[in-house]
XYZ file of C-alpha atoms in Angstrom:
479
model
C 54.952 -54.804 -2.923
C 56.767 -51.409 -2.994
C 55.122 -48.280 -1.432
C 54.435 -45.176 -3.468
C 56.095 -42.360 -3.085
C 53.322 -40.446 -2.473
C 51.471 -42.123 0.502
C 47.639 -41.386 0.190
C 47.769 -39.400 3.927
C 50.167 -36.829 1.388
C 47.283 -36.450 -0.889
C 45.642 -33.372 -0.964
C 41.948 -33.419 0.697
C 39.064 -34.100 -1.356
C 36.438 -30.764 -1.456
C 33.888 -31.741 0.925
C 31.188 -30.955 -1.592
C 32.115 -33.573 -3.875
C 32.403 -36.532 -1.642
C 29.910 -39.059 -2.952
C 28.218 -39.814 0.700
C 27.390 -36.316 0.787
C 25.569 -35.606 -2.512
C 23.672 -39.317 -1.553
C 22.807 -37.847 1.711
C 21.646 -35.100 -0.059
C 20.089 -37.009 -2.325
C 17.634 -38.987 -0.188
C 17.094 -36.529 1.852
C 15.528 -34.274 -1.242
C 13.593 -37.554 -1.660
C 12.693 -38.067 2.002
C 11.589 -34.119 1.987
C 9.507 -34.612 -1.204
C 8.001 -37.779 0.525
C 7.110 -35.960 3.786
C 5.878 -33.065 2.018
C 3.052 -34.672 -0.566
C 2.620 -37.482 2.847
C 1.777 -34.288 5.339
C 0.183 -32.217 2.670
C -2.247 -35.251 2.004
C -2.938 -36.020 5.676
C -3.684 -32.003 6.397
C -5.801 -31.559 3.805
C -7.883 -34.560 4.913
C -8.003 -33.937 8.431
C -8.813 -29.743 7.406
C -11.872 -31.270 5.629
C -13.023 -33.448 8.337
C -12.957 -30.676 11.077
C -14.737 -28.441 8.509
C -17.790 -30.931 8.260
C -17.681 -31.416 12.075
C -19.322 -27.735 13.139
C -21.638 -28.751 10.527
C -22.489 -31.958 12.323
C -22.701 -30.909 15.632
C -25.233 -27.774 14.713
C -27.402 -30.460 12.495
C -27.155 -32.712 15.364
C -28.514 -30.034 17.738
C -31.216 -28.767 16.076
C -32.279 -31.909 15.014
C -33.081 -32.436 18.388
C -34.902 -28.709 18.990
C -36.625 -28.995 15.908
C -39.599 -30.761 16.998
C -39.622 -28.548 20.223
C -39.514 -25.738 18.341
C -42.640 -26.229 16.094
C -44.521 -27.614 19.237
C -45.166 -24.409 20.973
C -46.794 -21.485 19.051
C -47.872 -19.059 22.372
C -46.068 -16.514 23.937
C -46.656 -18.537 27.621
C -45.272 -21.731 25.947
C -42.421 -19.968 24.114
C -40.821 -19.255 27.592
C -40.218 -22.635 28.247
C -37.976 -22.585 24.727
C -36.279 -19.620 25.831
C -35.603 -21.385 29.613
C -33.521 -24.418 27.573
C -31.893 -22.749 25.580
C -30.179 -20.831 27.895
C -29.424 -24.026 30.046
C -28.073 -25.310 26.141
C -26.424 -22.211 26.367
C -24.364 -22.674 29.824
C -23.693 -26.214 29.281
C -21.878 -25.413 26.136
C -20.381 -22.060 26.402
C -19.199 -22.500 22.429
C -22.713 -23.030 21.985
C -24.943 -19.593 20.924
C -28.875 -19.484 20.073
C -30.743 -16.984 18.157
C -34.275 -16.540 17.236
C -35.067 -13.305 15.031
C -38.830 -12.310 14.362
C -40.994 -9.567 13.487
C -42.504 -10.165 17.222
C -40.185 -8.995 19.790
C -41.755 -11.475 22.554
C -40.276 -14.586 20.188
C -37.032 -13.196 19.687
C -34.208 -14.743 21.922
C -30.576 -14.087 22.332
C -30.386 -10.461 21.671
C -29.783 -10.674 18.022
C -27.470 -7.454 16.529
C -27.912 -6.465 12.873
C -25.062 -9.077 11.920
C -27.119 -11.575 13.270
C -30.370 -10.052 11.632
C -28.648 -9.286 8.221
C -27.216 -13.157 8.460
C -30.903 -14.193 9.210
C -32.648 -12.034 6.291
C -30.261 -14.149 4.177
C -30.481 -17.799 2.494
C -30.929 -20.803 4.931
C -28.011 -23.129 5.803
C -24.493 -23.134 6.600
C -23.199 -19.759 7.080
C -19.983 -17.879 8.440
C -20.325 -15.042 11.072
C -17.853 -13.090 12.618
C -18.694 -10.878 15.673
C -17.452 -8.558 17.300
C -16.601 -10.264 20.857
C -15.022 -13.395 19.120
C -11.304 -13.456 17.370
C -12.773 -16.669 15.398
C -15.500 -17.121 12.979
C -18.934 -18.757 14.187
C -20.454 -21.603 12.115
C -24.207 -20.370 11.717
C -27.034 -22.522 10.815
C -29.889 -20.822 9.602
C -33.109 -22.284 9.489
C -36.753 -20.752 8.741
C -39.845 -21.628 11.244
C -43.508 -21.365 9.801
C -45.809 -20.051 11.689
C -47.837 -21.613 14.788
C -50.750 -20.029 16.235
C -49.874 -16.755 17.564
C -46.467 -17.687 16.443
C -45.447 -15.530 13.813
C -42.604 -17.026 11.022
C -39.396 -17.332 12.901
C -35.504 -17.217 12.022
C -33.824 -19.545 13.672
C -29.871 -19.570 13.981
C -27.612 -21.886 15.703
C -24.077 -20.832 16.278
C -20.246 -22.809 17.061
C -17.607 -21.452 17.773
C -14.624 -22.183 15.432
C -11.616 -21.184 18.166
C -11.370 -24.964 19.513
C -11.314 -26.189 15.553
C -8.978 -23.362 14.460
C -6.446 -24.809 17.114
C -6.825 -28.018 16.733
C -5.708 -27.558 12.700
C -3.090 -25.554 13.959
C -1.680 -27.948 16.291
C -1.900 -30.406 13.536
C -0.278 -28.191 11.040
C 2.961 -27.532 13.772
C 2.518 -31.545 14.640
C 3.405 -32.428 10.815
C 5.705 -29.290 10.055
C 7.875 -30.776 13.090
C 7.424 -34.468 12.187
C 7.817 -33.779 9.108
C 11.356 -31.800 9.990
C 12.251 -34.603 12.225
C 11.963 -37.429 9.709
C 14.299 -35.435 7.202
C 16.870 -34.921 9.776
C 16.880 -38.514 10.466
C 16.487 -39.674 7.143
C 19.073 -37.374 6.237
C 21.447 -38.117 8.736
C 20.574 -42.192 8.097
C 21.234 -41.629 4.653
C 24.451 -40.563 5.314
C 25.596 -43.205 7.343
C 23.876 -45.911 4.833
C 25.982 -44.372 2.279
C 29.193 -44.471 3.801
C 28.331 -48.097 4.501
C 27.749 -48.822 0.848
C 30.668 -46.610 -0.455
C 33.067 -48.696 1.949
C 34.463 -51.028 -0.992
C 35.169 -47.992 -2.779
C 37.337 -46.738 -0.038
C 38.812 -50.369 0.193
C 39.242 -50.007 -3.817
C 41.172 -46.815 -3.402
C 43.376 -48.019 -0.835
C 44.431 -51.116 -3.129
C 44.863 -49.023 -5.529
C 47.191 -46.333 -4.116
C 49.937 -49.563 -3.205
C 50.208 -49.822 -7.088
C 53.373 -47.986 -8.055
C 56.282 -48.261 -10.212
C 58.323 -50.024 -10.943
C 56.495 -52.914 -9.941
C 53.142 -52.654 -12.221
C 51.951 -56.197 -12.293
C 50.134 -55.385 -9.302
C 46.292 -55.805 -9.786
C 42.736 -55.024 -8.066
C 40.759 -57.805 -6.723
C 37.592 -58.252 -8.317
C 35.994 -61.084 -6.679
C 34.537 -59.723 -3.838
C 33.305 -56.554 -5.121
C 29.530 -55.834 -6.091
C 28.785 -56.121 -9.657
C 28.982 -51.981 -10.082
C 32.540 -51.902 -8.896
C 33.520 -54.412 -10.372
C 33.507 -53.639 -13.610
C 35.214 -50.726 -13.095
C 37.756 -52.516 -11.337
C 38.255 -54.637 -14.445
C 38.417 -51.488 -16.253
C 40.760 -50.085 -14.751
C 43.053 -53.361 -14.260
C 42.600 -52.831 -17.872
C 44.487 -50.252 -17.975
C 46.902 -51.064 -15.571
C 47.553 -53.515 -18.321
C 48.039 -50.853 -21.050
C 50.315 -48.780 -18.720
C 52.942 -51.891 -17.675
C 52.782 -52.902 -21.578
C 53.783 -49.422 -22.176
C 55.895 -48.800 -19.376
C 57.778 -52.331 -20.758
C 58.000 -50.719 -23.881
C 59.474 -47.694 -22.982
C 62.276 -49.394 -20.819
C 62.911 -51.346 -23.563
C 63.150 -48.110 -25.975
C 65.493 -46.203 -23.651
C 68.024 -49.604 -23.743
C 67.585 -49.503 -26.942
C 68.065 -46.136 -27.605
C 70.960 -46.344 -25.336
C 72.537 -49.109 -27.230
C 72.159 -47.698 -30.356
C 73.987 -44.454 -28.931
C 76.472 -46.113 -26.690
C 78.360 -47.557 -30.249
C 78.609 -44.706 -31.878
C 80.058 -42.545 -28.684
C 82.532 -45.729 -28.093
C 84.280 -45.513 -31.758
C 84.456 -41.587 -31.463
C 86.160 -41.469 -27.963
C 88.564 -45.000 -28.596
C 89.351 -43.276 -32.727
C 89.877 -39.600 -30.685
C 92.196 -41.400 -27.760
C 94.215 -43.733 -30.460
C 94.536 -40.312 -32.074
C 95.622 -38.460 -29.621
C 98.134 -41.306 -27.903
C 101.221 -40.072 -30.319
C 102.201 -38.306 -33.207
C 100.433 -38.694 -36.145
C 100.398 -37.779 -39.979
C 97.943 -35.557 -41.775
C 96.890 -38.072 -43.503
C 96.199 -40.182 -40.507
C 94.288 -37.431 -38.602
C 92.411 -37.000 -41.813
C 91.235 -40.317 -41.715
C 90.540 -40.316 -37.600
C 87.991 -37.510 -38.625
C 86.526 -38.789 -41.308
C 85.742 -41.410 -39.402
C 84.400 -39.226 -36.672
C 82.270 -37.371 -39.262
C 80.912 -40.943 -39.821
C 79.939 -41.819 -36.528
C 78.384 -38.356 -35.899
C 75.930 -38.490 -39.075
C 74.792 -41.929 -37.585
C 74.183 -39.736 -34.207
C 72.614 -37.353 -35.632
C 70.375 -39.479 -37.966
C 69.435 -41.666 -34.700
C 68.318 -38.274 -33.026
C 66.077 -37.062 -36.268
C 64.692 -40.345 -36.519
C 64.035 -40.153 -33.093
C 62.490 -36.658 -33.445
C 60.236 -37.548 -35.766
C 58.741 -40.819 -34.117
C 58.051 -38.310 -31.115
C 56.004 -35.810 -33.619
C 54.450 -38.372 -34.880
C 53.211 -39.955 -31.262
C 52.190 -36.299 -30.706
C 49.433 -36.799 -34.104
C 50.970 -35.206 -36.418
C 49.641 -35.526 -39.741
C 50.664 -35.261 -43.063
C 50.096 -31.847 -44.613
C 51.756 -31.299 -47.939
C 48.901 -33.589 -49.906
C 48.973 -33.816 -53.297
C 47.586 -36.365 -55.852
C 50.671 -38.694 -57.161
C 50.849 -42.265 -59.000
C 52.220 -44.518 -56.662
C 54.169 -46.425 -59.039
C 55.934 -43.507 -60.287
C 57.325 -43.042 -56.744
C 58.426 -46.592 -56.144
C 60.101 -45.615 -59.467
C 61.738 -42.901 -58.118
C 62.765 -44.428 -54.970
C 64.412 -47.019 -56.965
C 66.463 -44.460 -58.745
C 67.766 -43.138 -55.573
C 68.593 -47.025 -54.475
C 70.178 -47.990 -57.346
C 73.515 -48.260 -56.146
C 72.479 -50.175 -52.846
C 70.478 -52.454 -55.474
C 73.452 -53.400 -57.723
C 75.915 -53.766 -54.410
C 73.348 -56.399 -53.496
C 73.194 -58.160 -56.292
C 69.105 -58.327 -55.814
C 66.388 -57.196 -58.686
C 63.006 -55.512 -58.214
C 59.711 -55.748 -60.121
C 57.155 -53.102 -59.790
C 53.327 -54.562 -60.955
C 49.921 -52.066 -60.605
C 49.623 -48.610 -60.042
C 47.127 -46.243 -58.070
C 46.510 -42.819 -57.303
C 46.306 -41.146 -53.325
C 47.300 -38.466 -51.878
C 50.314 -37.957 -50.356
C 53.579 -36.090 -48.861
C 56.478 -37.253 -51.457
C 59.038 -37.012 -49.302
C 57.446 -38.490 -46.251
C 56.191 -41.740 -48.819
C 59.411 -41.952 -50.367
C 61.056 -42.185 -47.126
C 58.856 -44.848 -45.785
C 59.518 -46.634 -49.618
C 63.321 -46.149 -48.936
C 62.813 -48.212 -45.527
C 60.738 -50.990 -47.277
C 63.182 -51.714 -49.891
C 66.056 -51.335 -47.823
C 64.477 -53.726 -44.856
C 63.759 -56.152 -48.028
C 67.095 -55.476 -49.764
C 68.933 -56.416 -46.034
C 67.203 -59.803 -45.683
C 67.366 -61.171 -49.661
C 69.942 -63.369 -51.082
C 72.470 -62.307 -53.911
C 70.569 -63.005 -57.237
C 66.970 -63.150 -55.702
C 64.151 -60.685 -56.517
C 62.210 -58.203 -54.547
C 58.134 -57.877 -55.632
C 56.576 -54.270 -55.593
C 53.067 -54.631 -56.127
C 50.228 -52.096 -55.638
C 47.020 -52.758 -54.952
C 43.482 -50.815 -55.321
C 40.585 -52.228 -53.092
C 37.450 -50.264 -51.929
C 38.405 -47.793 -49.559
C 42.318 -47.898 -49.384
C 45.347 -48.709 -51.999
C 48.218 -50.466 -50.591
C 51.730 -50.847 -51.215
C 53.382 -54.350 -51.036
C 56.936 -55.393 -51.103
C 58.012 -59.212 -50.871
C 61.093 -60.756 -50.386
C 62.419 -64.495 -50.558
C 63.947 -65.554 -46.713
C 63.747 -67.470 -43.753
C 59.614 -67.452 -42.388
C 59.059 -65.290 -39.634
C 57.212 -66.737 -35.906
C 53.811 -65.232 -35.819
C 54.258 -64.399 -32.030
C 56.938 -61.722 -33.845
C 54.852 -60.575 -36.567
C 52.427 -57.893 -34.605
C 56.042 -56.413 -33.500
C 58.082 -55.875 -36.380
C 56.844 -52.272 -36.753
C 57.755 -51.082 -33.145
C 60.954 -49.580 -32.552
C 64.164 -51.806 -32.128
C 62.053 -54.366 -32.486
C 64.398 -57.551 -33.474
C 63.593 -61.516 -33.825
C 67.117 -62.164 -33.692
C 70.675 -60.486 -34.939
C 70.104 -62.186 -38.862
C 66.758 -60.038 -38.992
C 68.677 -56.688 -36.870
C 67.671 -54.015 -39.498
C 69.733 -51.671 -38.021
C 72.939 -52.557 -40.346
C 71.035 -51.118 -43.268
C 71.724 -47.669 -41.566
C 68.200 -47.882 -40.203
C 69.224 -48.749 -36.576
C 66.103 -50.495 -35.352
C 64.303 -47.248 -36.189
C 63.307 -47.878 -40.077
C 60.352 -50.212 -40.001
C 58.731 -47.783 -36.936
C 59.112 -44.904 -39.014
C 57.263 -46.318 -41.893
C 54.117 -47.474 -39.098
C 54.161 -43.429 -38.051
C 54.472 -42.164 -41.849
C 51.322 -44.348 -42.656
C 49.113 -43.097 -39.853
C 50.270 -39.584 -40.849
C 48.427 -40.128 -43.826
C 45.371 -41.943 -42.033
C 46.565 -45.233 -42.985
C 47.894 -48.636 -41.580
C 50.715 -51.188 -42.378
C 50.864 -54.778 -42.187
C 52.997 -57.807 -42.322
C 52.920 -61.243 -43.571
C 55.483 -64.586 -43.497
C 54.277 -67.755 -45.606
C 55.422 -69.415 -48.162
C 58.896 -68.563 -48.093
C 58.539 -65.054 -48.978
C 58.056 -61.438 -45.985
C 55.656 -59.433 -47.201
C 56.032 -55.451 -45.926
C 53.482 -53.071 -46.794
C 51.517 -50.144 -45.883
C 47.717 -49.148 -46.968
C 46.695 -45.847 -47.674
C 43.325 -43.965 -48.167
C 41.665 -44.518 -51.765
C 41.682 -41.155 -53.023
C 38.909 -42.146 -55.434
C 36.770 -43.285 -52.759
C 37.248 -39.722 -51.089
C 35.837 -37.823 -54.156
C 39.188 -36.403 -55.359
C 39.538 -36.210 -58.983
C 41.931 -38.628 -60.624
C 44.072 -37.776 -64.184
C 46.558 -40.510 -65.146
């Protein structure tokens, strides 16, 4: 298979923001952040509550156990012995801190200041103190002693240190931040290379596709081995390749054609000019040379307007001059105007129905002077052409039906295209239409928003073309 001219290395770069493995990358990794996020958010906030409740524990656990002490000795001489173990409590555990407020001075212990005392005036259980010697908060428990003997009521307050849990949720907190940071980086960076992976067939797709080039277009993608995503689009677009070697057929065709119909023309003006020109002639001679010439150049110059107008028309053009008209007055006219062609023939026309639409005139009675003429071109002396117009529900339609030879239905669906021929009897272009007539009428009825169609049985070619039902449309009708 022929290269393409331009090889895909030629190609201009693709932005790097819109390559697909990027904005999946990018994807997932939004995904893989959202996933780490609620994932680390979840697992801090349970682990924050758990060292929250474990102060707690430890203080209830501790004065669980001095609790009975505690309400054992109610003497000044006993209360020593409290004060000795809770200072050994006190070294073993240096987070650790005691206090003991009273109205007695002999039963206070640990040198309580008036945070501790205000703390202690307040309700009983877990409080938060921050002192003066300590960047952290303490966890207080306060609990309330009755009186014992000599004993008088008693404050006591038990007190942790929060420095060991403070760090311990901070280390957490970096532990998951950087985790957290790490598992996007892979994920994103995984992500990437997982895409590229799954985008390969697409690359393999694209590289198939850039060997498909003219002039050879029957070239195709191979669908097979693709996964079910691609390849649909590769049927799509083999689709289309389709479309574009129909077309590109076509057009070859059309500029043969077009070069044909040209080529005669040019070859009878330059062999009449040379003959012309080769010796002497008379006046009368010369006169006839250029009337010839004159010929041949209205045939040009037709070929180019019809031409013209065909291109317009691929461009959508539409019809613009509407106005409401009986059809079968303008087959009537367009009669008229072939009158001469008619009685040269030796061929008859009936006209049966009528309708109303809206139309261009001169654009309908050119597509009626290609009918008849088409019909006119393929009848036998003495036989007669059928004009009939129709009225169904949402279009009208103008027939016309002439006896001849049946026409293959593989040729049918192509009569309308330009220089479109079964074989030389059916050539329309002797009529002066040169291959062009039929194609014209096609583009006049879409300029109105209509169709044509084409039928071969019986012994009789039936030509027509259907138009919008102006009644149907809401446009007043006056016959």
């Amino acid at each position: 298979m022929n290269q393409p001219a331009n090889h895909p290395s030629s190609a201009a770069p693709a932005k790097a923001g819109n390559s697909i493995a990027l904005r999946l990358s990018a994807l997932f990794t939004l995904v893989a952040l959202g996933v780490f996020v609620l994932i680390g958010s979840a697992l801090y906030r349970q682990v924050d509550r758990s060292l929250d409740l474990l102060p707690q524990a430890e203080l209830d656990a501790r004065f669980s156990v001095l609790e009975s002490t505690l309400n054992r000795y109610g003497t000044p001489e006993h209360w020593a012995k409290i004060n000795n173990k809770l200072n050994l409590l006190g070294e073993e555990d240096r987070r650790i801190r005691f206090w003991v407020v009273s109205s007695d001075p002999a039963y206070e212990y640990g040198h309580p200041s008036e945070q501790v005392r205000a703390l202690a005036e307040g309700p009983q259980g877990m409080r938060d103190l921050r002192l003066d010697d300590s960047p952290y908060p303490y966890k207080v428990l306060v609990s309330a002693l009755p009186a014992l003997g000599e004993r008088p009521p008693l404050r006591f307050l038990i007190g942790i240190d929060t420095e060991t849990f403070w760090q311990a949720q901070h280390s957490l907190l970096v532990a998951i931040v950087g985790l957290a940071a790490l598992g996007v980086l892979l994920a994103s960076l995984l992500s990437y290379w997982v895409a590229r992976i799954g985008l390969k067939p697409l690359r393999a797709l694209s590289d198939e596709a850039q060997t498909l080039a003219p002039p050879r277009l029957d070239g195709r993608l191979q669908t097979q081995d693709l996964p079910p995503e691609l390849a649909q689009f590769a049927s799509a677009f083999n689709a289309a390749l389709d479309r574009v070697s129909q077309a590109y057929s076509q057009l070859e065709a059309f500029n043969a054609d077009v070069a044909h119909e040209l080529r005669s023309p040019l070859t009878n003006l330059i062999g009449q000019t040379q003959v012309a020109l080769t010796r002497g002639r008379s006046a009368e001679h010369y006169f006839e040379v250029l009337q010839s010439n004159l010929e041949e150049l209205e045939r040009l110059r037709s070929i180019i307007n019809d031409m013209l107008f065909l291109a317009s028309a691929d461009q959508g053009s539409k019809a613009t001059a509407l106005a409401q008209a009986s059809l079968a007055e303008e087959v009537a006219t367009t009669l008229d105007y072939l009158d001469y062609i008619l009685e040269d023939a030796q061929v008859s026309v009936t006209v049966s129905g009528d309708a109303q639409a809206r139309i261009e005139k001169a654009q309908l009675r050119r597509a009626l002077i290609n009918l008849l003429n088409n019909a006119v071109q393929h009848t036998a002396p003495r036989q007669v052409i059928q004009v009939r117009i129709e009225t169904q529900a949402e279009q009208v339609s103008i027939a016309v039906s002439n006896p001849g030879p049946a026409i293959a239905d593989e040729h049918l669906a192509m009569l309308f295209e330009r220089f479109y021929r079964v074989d030389a009897a059916r050539s329309n272009s002797g009529g002066g239409n040169h291959g062009l007539g039929l194609a014209i009428v096609k583009a006049i009825a879409v300029m109105h928003g209509g169709t044509v169609f084409v039928s071969s049985e019986g012994g009789t070619n039936t030509f027509g073309i259907n138009l919008p039902n102006a009644q149907r449309r809401g446009f007043a009708v006056s016959i």
